[in-house]
mmCIF file of C-alpha atoms and ligand atoms in Angstrom:
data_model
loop_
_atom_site.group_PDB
_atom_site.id
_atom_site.type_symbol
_atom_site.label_atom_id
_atom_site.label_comp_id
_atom_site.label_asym_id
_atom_site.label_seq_id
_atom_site.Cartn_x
_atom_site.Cartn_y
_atom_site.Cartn_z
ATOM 1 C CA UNK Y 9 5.158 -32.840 245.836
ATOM 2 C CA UNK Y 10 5.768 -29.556 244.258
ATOM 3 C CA UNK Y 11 4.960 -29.109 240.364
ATOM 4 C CA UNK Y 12 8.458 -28.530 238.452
ATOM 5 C CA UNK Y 13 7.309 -24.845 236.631
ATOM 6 C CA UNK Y 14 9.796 -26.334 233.970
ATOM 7 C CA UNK Y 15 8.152 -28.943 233.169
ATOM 8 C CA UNK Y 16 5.004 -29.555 230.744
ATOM 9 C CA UNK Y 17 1.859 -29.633 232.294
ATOM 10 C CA UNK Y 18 -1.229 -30.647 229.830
ATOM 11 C CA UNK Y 19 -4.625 -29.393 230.111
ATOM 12 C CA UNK Y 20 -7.305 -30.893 228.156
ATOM 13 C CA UNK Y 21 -10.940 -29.486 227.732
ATOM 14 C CA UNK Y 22 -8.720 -26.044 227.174
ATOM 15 C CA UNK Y 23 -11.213 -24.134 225.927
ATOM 16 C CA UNK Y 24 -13.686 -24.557 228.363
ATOM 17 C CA UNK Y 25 -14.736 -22.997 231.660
ATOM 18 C CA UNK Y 26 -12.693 -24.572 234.217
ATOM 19 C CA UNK Y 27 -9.074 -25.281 231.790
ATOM 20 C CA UNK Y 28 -9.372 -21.731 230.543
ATOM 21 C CA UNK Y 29 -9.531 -20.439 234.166
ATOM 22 C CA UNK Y 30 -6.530 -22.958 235.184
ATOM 23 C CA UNK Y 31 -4.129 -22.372 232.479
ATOM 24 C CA UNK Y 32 -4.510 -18.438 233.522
ATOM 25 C CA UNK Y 33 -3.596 -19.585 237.002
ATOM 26 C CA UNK Y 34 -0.837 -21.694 236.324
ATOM 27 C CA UNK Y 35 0.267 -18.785 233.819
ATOM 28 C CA UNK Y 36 -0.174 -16.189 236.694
ATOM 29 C CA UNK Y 37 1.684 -18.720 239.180
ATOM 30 C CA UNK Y 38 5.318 -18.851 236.955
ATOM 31 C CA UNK Y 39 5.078 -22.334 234.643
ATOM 32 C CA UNK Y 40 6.634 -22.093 232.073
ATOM 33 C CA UNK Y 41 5.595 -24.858 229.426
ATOM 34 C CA UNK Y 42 1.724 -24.861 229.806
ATOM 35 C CA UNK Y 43 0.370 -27.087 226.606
ATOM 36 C CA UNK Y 44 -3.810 -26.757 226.199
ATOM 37 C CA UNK Y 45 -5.967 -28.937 224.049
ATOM 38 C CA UNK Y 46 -9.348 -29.121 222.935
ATOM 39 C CA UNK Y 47 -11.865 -29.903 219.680
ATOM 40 C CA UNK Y 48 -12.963 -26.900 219.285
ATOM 41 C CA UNK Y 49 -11.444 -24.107 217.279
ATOM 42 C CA UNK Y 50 -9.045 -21.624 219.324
ATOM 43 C CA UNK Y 51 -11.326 -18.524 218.334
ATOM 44 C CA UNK Y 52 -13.513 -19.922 220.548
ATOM 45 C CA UNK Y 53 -11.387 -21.227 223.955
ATOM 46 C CA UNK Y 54 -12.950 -18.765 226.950
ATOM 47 C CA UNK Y 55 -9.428 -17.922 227.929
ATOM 48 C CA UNK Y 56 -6.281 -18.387 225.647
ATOM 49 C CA UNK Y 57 -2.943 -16.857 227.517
ATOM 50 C CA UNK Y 58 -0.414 -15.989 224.714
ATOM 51 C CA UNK Y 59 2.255 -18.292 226.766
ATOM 52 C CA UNK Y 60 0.102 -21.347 226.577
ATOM 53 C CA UNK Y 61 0.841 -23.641 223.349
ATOM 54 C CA UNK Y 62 -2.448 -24.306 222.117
ATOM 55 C CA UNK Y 63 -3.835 -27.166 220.083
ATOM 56 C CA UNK Y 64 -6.758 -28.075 218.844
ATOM 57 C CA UNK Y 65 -7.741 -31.503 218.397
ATOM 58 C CA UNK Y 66 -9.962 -34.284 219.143
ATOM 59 C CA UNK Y 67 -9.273 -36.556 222.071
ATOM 60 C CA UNK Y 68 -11.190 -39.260 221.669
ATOM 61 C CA UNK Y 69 -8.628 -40.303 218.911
ATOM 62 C CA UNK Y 70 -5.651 -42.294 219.760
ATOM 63 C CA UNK Y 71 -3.236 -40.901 218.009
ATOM 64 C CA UNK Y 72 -4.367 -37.571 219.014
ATOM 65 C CA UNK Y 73 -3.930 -38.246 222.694
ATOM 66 C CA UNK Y 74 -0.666 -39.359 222.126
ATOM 67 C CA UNK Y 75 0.385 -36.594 220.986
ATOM 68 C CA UNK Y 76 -1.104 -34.449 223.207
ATOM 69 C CA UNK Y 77 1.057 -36.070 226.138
ATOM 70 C CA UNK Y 78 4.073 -36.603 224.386
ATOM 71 C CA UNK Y 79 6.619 -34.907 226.243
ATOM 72 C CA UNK Y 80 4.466 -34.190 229.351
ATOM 73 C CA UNK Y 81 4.818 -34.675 232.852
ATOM 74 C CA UNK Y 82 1.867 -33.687 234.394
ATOM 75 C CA UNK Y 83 -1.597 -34.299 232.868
ATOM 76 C CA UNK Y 84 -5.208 -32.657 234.130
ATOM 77 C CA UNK Y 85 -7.780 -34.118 232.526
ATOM 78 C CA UNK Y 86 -11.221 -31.446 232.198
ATOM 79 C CA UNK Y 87 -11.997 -32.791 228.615
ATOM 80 C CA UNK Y 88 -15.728 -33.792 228.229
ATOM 81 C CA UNK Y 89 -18.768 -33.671 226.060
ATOM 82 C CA UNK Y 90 -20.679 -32.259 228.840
ATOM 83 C CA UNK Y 91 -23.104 -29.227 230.254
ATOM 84 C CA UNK Y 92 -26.068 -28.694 232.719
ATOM 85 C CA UNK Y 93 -29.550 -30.830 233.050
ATOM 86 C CA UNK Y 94 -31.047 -29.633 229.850
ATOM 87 C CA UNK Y 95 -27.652 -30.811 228.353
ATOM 88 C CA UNK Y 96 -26.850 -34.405 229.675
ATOM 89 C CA UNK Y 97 -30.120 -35.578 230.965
ATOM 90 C CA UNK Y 98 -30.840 -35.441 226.531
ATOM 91 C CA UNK Y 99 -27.535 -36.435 225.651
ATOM 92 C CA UNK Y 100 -27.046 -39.432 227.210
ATOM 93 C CA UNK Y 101 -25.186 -41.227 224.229
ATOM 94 C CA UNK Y 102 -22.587 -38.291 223.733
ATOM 95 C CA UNK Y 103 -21.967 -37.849 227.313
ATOM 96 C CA UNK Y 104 -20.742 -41.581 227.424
ATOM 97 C CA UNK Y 105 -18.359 -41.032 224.948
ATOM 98 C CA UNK Y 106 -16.216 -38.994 226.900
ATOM 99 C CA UNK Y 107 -15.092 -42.292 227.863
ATOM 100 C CA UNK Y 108 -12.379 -42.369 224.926
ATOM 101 C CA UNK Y 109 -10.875 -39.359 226.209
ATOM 102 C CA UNK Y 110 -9.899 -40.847 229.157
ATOM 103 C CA UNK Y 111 -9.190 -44.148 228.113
ATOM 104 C CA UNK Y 112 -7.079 -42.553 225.306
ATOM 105 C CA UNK Y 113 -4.908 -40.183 227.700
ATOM 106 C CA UNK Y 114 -4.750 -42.953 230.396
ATOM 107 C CA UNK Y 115 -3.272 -45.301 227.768
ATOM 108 C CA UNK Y 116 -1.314 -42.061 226.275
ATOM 109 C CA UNK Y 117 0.259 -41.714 230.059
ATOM 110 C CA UNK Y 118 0.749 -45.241 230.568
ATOM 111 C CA UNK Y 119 2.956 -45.536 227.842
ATOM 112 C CA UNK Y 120 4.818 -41.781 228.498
ATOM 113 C CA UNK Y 121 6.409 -40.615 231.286
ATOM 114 C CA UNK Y 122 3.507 -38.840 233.177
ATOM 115 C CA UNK Y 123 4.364 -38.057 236.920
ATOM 116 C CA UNK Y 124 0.925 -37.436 237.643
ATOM 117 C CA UNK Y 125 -2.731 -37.219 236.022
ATOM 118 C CA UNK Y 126 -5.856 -35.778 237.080
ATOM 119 C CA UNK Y 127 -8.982 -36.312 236.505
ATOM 120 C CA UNK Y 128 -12.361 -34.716 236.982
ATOM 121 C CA UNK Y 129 -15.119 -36.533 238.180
ATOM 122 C CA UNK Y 130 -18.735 -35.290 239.176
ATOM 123 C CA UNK Y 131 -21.162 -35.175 242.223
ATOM 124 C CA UNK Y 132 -22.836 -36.883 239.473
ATOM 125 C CA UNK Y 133 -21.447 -40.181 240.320
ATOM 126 C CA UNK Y 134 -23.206 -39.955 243.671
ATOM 127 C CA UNK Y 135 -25.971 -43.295 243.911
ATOM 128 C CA UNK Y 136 -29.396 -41.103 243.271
ATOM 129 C CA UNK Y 137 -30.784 -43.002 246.645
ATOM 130 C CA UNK Y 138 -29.013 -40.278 248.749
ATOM 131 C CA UNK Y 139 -30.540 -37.435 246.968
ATOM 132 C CA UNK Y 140 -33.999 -37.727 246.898
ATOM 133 C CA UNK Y 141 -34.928 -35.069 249.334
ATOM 134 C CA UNK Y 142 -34.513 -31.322 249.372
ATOM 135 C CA UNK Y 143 -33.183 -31.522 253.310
ATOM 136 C CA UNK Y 144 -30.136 -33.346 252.217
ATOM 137 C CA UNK Y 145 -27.040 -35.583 254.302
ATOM 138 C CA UNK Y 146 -24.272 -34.383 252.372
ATOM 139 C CA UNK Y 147 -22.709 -36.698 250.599
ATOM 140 C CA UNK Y 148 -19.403 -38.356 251.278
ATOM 141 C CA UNK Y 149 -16.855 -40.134 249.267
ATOM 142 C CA UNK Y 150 -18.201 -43.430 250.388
ATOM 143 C CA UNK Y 151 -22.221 -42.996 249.211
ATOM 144 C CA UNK Y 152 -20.979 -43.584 245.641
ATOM 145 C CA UNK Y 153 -21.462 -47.372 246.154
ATOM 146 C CA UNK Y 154 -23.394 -49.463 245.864
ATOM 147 C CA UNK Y 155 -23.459 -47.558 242.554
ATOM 148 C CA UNK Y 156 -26.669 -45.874 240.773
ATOM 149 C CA UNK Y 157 -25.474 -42.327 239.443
ATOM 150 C CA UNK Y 158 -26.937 -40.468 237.298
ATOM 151 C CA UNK Y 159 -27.843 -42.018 233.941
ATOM 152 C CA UNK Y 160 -25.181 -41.319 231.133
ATOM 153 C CA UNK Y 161 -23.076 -38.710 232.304
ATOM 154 C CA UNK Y 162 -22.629 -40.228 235.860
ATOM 155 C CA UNK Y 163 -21.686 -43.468 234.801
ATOM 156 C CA UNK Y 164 -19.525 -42.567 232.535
ATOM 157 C CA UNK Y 165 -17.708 -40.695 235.125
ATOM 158 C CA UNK Y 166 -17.631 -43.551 237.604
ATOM 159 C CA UNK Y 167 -16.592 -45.663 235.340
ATOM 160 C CA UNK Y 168 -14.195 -43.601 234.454
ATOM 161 C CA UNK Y 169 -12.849 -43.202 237.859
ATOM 162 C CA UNK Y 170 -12.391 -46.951 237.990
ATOM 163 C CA UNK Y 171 -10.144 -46.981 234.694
ATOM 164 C CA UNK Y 172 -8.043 -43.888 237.072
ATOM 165 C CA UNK Y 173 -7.978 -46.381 239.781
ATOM 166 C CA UNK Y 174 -7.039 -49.364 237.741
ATOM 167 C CA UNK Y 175 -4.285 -47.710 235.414
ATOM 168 C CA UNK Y 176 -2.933 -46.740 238.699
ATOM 169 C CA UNK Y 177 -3.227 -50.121 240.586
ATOM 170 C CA UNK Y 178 -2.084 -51.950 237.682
ATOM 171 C CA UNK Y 179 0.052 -50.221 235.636
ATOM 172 C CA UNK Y 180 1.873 -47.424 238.217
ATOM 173 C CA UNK Y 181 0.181 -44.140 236.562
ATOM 174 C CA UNK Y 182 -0.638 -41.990 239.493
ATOM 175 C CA UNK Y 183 -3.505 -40.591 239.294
ATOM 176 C CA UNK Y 184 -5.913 -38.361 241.085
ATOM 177 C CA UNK Y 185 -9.596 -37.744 241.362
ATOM 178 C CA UNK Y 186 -11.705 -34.921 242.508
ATOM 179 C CA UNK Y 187 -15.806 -34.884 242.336
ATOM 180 C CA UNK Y 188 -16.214 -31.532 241.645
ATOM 181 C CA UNK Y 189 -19.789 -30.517 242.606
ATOM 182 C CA UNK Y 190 -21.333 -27.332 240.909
ATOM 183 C CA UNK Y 191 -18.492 -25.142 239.684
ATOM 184 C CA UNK Y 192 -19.595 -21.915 238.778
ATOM 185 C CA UNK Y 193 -17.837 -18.636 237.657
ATOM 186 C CA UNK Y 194 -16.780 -16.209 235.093
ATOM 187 C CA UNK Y 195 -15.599 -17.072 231.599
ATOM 188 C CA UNK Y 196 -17.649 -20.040 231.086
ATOM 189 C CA UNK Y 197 -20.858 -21.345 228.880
ATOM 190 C CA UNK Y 198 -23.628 -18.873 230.024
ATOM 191 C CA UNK Y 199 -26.104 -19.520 227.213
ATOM 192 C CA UNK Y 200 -26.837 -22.047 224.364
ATOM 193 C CA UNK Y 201 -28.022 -24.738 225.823
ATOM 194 C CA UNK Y 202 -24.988 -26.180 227.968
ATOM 195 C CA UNK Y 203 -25.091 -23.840 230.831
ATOM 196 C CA UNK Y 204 -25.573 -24.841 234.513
ATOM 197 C CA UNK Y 205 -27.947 -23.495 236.711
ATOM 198 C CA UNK Y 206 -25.744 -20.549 238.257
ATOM 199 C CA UNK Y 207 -25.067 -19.148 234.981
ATOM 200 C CA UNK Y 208 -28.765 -19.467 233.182
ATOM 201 C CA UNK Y 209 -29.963 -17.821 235.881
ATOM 202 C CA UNK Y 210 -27.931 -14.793 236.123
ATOM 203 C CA UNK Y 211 -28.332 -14.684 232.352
ATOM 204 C CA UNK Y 212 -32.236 -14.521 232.734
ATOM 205 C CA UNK Y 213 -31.878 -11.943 235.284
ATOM 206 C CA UNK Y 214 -29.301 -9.757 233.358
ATOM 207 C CA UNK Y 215 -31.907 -10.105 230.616
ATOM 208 C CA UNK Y 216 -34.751 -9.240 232.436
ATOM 209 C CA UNK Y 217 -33.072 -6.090 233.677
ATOM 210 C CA UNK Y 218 -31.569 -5.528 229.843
ATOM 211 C CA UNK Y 219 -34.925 -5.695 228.227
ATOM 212 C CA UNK Y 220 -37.009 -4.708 230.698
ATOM 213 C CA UNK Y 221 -38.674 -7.861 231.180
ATOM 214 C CA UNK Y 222 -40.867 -8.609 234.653
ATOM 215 C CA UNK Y 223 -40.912 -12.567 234.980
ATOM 216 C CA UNK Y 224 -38.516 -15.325 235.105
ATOM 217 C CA UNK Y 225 -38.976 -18.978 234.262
ATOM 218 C CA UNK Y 226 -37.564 -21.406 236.827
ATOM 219 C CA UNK Y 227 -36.999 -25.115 236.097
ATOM 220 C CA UNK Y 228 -38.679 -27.379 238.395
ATOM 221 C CA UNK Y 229 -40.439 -26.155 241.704
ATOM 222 C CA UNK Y 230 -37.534 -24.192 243.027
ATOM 223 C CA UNK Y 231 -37.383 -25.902 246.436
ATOM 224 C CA UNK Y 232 -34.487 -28.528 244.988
ATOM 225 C CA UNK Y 233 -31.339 -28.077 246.798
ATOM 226 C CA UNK Y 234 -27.556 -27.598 245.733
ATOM 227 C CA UNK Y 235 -24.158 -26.042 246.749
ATOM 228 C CA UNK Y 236 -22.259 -24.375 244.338
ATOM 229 C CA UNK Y 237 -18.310 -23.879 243.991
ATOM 230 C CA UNK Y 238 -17.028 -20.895 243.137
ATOM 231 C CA UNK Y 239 -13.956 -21.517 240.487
ATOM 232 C CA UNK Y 240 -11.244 -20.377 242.942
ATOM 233 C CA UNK Y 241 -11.632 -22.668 245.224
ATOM 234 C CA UNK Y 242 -12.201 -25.799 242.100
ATOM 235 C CA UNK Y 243 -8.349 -24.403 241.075
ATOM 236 C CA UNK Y 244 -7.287 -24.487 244.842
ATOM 237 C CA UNK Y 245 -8.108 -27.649 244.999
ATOM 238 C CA UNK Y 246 -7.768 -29.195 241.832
ATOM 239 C CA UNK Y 247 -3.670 -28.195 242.468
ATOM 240 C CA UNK Y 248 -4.005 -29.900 245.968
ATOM 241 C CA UNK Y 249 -5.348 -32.834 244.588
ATOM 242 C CA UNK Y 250 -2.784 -33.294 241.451
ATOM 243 C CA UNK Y 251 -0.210 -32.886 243.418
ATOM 244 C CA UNK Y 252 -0.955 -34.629 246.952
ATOM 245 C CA UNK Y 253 -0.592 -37.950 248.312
ATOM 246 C CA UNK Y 254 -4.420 -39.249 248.624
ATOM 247 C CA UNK Y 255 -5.015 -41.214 245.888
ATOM 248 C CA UNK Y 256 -9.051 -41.882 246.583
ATOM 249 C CA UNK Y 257 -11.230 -39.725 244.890
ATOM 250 C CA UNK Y 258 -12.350 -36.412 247.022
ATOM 251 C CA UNK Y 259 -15.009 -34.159 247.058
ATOM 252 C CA UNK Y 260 -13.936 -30.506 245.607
ATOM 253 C CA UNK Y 261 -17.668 -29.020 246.733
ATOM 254 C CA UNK Y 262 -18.978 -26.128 248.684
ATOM 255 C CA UNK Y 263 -20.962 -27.249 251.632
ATOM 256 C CA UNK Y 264 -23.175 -23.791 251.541
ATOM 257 C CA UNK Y 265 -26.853 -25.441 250.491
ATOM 258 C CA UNK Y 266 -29.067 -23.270 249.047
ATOM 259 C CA UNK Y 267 -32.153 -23.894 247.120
ATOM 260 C CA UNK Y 268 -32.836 -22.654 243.767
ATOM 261 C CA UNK Y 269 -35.509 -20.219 244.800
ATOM 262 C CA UNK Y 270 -32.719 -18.907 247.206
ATOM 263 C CA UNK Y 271 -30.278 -18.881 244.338
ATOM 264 C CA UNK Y 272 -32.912 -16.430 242.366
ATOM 265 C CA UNK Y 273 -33.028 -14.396 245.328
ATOM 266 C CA UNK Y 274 -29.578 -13.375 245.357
ATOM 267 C CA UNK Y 275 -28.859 -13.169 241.808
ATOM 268 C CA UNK Y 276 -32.097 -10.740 242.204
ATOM 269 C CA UNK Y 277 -30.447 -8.914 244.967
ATOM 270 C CA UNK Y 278 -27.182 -8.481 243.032
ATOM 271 C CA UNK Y 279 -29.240 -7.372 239.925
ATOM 272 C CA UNK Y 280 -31.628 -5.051 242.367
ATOM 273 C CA UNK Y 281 -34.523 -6.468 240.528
ATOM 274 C CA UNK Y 282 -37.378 -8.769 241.482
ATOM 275 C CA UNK Y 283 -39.442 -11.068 239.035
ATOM 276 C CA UNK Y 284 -42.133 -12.796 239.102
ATOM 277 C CA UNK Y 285 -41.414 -16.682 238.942
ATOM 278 C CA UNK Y 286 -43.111 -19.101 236.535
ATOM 279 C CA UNK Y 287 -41.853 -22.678 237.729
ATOM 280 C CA UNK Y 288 -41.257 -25.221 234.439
ATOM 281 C CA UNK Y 289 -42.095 -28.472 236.246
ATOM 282 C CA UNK Y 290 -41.417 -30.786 232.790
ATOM 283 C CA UNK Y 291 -38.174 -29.115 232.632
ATOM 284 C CA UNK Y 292 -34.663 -31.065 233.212
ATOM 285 C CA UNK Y 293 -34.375 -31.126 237.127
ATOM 286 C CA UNK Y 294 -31.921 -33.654 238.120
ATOM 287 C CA UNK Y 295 -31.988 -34.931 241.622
ATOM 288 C CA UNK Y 296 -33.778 -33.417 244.170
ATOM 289 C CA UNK Y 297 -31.266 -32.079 246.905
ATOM 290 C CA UNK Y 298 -27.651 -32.440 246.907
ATOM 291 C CA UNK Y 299 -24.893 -31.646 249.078
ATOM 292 C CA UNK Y 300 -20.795 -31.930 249.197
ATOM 293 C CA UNK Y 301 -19.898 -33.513 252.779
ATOM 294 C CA UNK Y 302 -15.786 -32.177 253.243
ATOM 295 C CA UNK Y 303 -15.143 -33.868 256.239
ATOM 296 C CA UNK Y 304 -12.820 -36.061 254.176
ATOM 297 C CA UNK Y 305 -10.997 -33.578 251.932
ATOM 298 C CA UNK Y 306 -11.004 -31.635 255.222
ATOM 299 C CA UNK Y 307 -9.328 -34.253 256.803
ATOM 300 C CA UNK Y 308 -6.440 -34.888 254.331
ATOM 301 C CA UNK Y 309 -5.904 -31.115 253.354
ATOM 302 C CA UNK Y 310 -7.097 -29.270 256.095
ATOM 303 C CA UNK Y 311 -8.861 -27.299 253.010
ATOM 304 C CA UNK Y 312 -12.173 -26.712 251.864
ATOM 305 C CA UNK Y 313 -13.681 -24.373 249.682
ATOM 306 C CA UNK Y 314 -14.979 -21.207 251.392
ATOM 307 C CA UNK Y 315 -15.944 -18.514 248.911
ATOM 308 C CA UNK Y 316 -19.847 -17.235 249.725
ATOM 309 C CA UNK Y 317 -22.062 -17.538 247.396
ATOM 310 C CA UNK Y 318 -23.090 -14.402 247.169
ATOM 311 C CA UNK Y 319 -19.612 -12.888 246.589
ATOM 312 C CA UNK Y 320 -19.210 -15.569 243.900
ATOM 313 C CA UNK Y 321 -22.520 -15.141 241.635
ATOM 314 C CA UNK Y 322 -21.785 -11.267 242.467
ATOM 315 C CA UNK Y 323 -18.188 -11.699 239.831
ATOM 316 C CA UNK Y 324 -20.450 -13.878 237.996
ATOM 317 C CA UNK Y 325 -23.494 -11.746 237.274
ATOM 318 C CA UNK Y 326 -21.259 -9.130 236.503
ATOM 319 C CA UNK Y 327 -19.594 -10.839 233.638
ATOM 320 C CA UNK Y 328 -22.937 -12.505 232.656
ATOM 321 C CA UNK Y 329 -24.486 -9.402 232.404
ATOM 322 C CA UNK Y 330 -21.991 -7.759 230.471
ATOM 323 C CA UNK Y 331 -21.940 -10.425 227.913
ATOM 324 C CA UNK Y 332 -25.314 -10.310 227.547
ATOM 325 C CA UNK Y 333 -25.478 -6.520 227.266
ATOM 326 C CA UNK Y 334 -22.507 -6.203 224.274
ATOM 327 C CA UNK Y 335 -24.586 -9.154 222.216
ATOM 328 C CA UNK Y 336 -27.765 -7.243 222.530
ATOM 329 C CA UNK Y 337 -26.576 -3.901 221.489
ATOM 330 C CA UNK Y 338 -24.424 -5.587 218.820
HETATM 331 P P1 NAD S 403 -16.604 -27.232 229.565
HETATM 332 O O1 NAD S 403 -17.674 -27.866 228.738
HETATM 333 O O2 NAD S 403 -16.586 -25.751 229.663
HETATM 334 O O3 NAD S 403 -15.188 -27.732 229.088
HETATM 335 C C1 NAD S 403 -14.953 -29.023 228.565
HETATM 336 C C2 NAD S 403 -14.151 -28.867 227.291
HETATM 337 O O4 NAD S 403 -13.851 -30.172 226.764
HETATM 338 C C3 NAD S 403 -14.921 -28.115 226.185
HETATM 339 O O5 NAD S 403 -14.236 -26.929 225.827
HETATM 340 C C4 NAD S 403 -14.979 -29.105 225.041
HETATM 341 O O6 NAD S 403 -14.848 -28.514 223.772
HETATM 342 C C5 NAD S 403 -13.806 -30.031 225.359
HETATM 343 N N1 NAD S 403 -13.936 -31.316 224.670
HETATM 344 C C6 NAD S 403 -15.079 -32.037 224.491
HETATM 345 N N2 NAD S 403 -14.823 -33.109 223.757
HETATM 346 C C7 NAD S 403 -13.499 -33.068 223.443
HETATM 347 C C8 NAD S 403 -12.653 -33.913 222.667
HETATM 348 N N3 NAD S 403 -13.128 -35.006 222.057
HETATM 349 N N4 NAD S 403 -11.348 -33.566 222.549
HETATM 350 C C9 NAD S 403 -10.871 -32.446 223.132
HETATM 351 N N5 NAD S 403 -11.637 -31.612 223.878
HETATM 352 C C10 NAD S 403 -12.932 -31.930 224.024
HETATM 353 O O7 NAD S 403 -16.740 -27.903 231.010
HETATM 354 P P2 NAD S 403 -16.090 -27.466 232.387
HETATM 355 O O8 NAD S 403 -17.177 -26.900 233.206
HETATM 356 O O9 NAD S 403 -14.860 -26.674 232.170
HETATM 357 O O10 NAD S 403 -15.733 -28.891 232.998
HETATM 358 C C11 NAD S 403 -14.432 -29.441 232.946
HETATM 359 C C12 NAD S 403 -14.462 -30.862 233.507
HETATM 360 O O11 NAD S 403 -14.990 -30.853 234.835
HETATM 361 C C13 NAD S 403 -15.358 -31.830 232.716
HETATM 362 O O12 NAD S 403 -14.766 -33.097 232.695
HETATM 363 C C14 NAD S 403 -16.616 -31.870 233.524
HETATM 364 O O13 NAD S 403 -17.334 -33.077 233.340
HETATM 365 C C15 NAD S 403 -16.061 -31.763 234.935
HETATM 366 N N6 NAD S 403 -17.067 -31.239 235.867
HETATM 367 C C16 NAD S 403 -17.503 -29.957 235.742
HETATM 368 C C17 NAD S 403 -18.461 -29.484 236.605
HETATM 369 C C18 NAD S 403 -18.977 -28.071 236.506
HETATM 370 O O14 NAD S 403 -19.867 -27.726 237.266
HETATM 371 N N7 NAD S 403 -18.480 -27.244 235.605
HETATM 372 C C19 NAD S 403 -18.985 -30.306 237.604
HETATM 373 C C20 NAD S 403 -18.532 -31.621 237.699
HETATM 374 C C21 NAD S 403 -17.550 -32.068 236.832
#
């Protein structure tokens, strides 16, 4: 199907990193009645096109959810309580409450007359048995189950992705489901305690180079694996996705493994700078390697994300660095 650029399309989590970057797109690609929620206040939304009818408010209220899709025909669901390892493997609690959002919207869309909802899942559903080596088997949509994912936020996703499932099954709302895996980019949390790997790194680099500083601190040895997605591609195929026919979730992951000590090395590169490493080995970790297998998402789209990760964490550096730069000299 083709979205109607007439017709409403919701985005919730609004403010953050990925809904800020796809409200811009869908802006950029000719819709015309883009509505954006999210709790916190619109000051503080990443990205916040004038077209785009903004709202603040919390989703894990009924009422609020309901009137977020009133009137809506499409729905993507980014909303969540969430951010890196230092984030979710300490907020276990708060991460599992994300679980009203969903609920709420799903019972919001049941009830409305929503053509199509989204939802994003995580790599973090993935059962932790497949990823306890740096020298990873990508994972596939099938290695979810038998399920063990990661503690708190990864349940809460999975279980989440059974309510999508269900709500469709049962009561006709058509959902769709993509495990993103690692998105990283511009325009999105880059310090305060939320912020993924990508972006704290770049950050530490840009500050190193800023202040003149000759070390970095790494968490964990270094030698754990992961592939990061550059934003672009998480729009390209969040838009497949919503508005395909698979209805199984599907990998949205770059398949380009690096470790982090590799990671370092090319934000280093980009930043022409070179630190000496102190590894954290108590720090927040998470699993040991992981990896997006796209065979499947390959199969049904003939898609898969593409952008290097070098060209990406160049963009992202970049706009790092300058944010870093303006709050130091401010
Ligand atoms: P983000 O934290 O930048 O954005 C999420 C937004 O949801 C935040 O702006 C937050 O204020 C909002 N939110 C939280 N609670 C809310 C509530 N009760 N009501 C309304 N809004 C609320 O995160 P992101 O990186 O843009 O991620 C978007 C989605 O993708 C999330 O569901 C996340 O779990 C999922 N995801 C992201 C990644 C990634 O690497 N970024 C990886 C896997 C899955």
């Amino acid at each position: 199907m083709q979205l109607d650029k007439e017709s409403t399309i919701l985005v919730t989590g609004a403010g953050g990193f990925i809904g800020g970057h796809l409200m811009a797109e869908l802006i950029r690609s000719g819709h015309q009645s883009v509505r954006g929620v999210d709790i916190k206040p619109l000051e503080e939304w990443y990205q916040l096109p004038s077209q785009v009818e903004a709202i603040q408010s919390d989703l894990s209220l009924i009422d609020a959810a309901n009137q977020a899709v009133s009137g809506v025909r499409y729905v993507v669901n980014l909303a969540a309580d969430m951010g890196g390892m230092g984030f979710i493997e300490n907020n276990k609690a708060l991460c599992m409450l994300t679980v009203l959002i969903n609920t709420n919207l799903l019972q919001a869309a049941r009830h409305g007359e929503v053509e199509r909802y989204f939802y994003s899942s995580s790599a973090c559903v993935y059962a932790s048995e497949h990823q306890t080596k740096t020298d990873v088997t990508a994972l596939k949509e099938s290695d979810a189950y038998p399920a063990m994912p990661e503690d708190g936020y990864g349940w809460e996703k999975l279980f989440s992705e059974r309510m999508c499932r269900h709500f469709r099954e049962d009561f006709g709302v058509a959902t769709r489901i993509a495990r993103y895996h690692n998105i990283y980019g511009p325009e999105g949390t880059w310090q305060g305690g939320r912020e993924k790997a990508p972006a704290a790194i770049c950050r530490k680099v840009a500050e190193a180079k800023l202040t003149d500083r000759k070390d970095i601190e790494i968490w964990g040895d270094g030698l754990q694996t992961r592939s990061f997605t550059y934003i672009d591609d998480c729009l390209k195929g969040t838009l497949l996705l919503l508005t395909g026919d698979y209805v199984e979730p599907l990998n949205v992951g770059s398949a380009e493994l690096v470790s982090i000590n590799q990671l370092v090395d090319i934000v280093e590169e980009i930043g022409a700078v070179s630190l000496e490493r102190h590894y954290d080995l108590d720090a927040p970790k998470g699993v040991r390697g992981r990896n997006s297998d796209n065979t499947l998402i390959q199969e049904v789209f003939g898609w898969q994300p593409s952008t290097h990760l070098r060209d990406g964490l160049e963009v992202t550096y970049r706009w790092v660095y300058d944010q870093l730069a303006a709050q130091l000299s401010a």
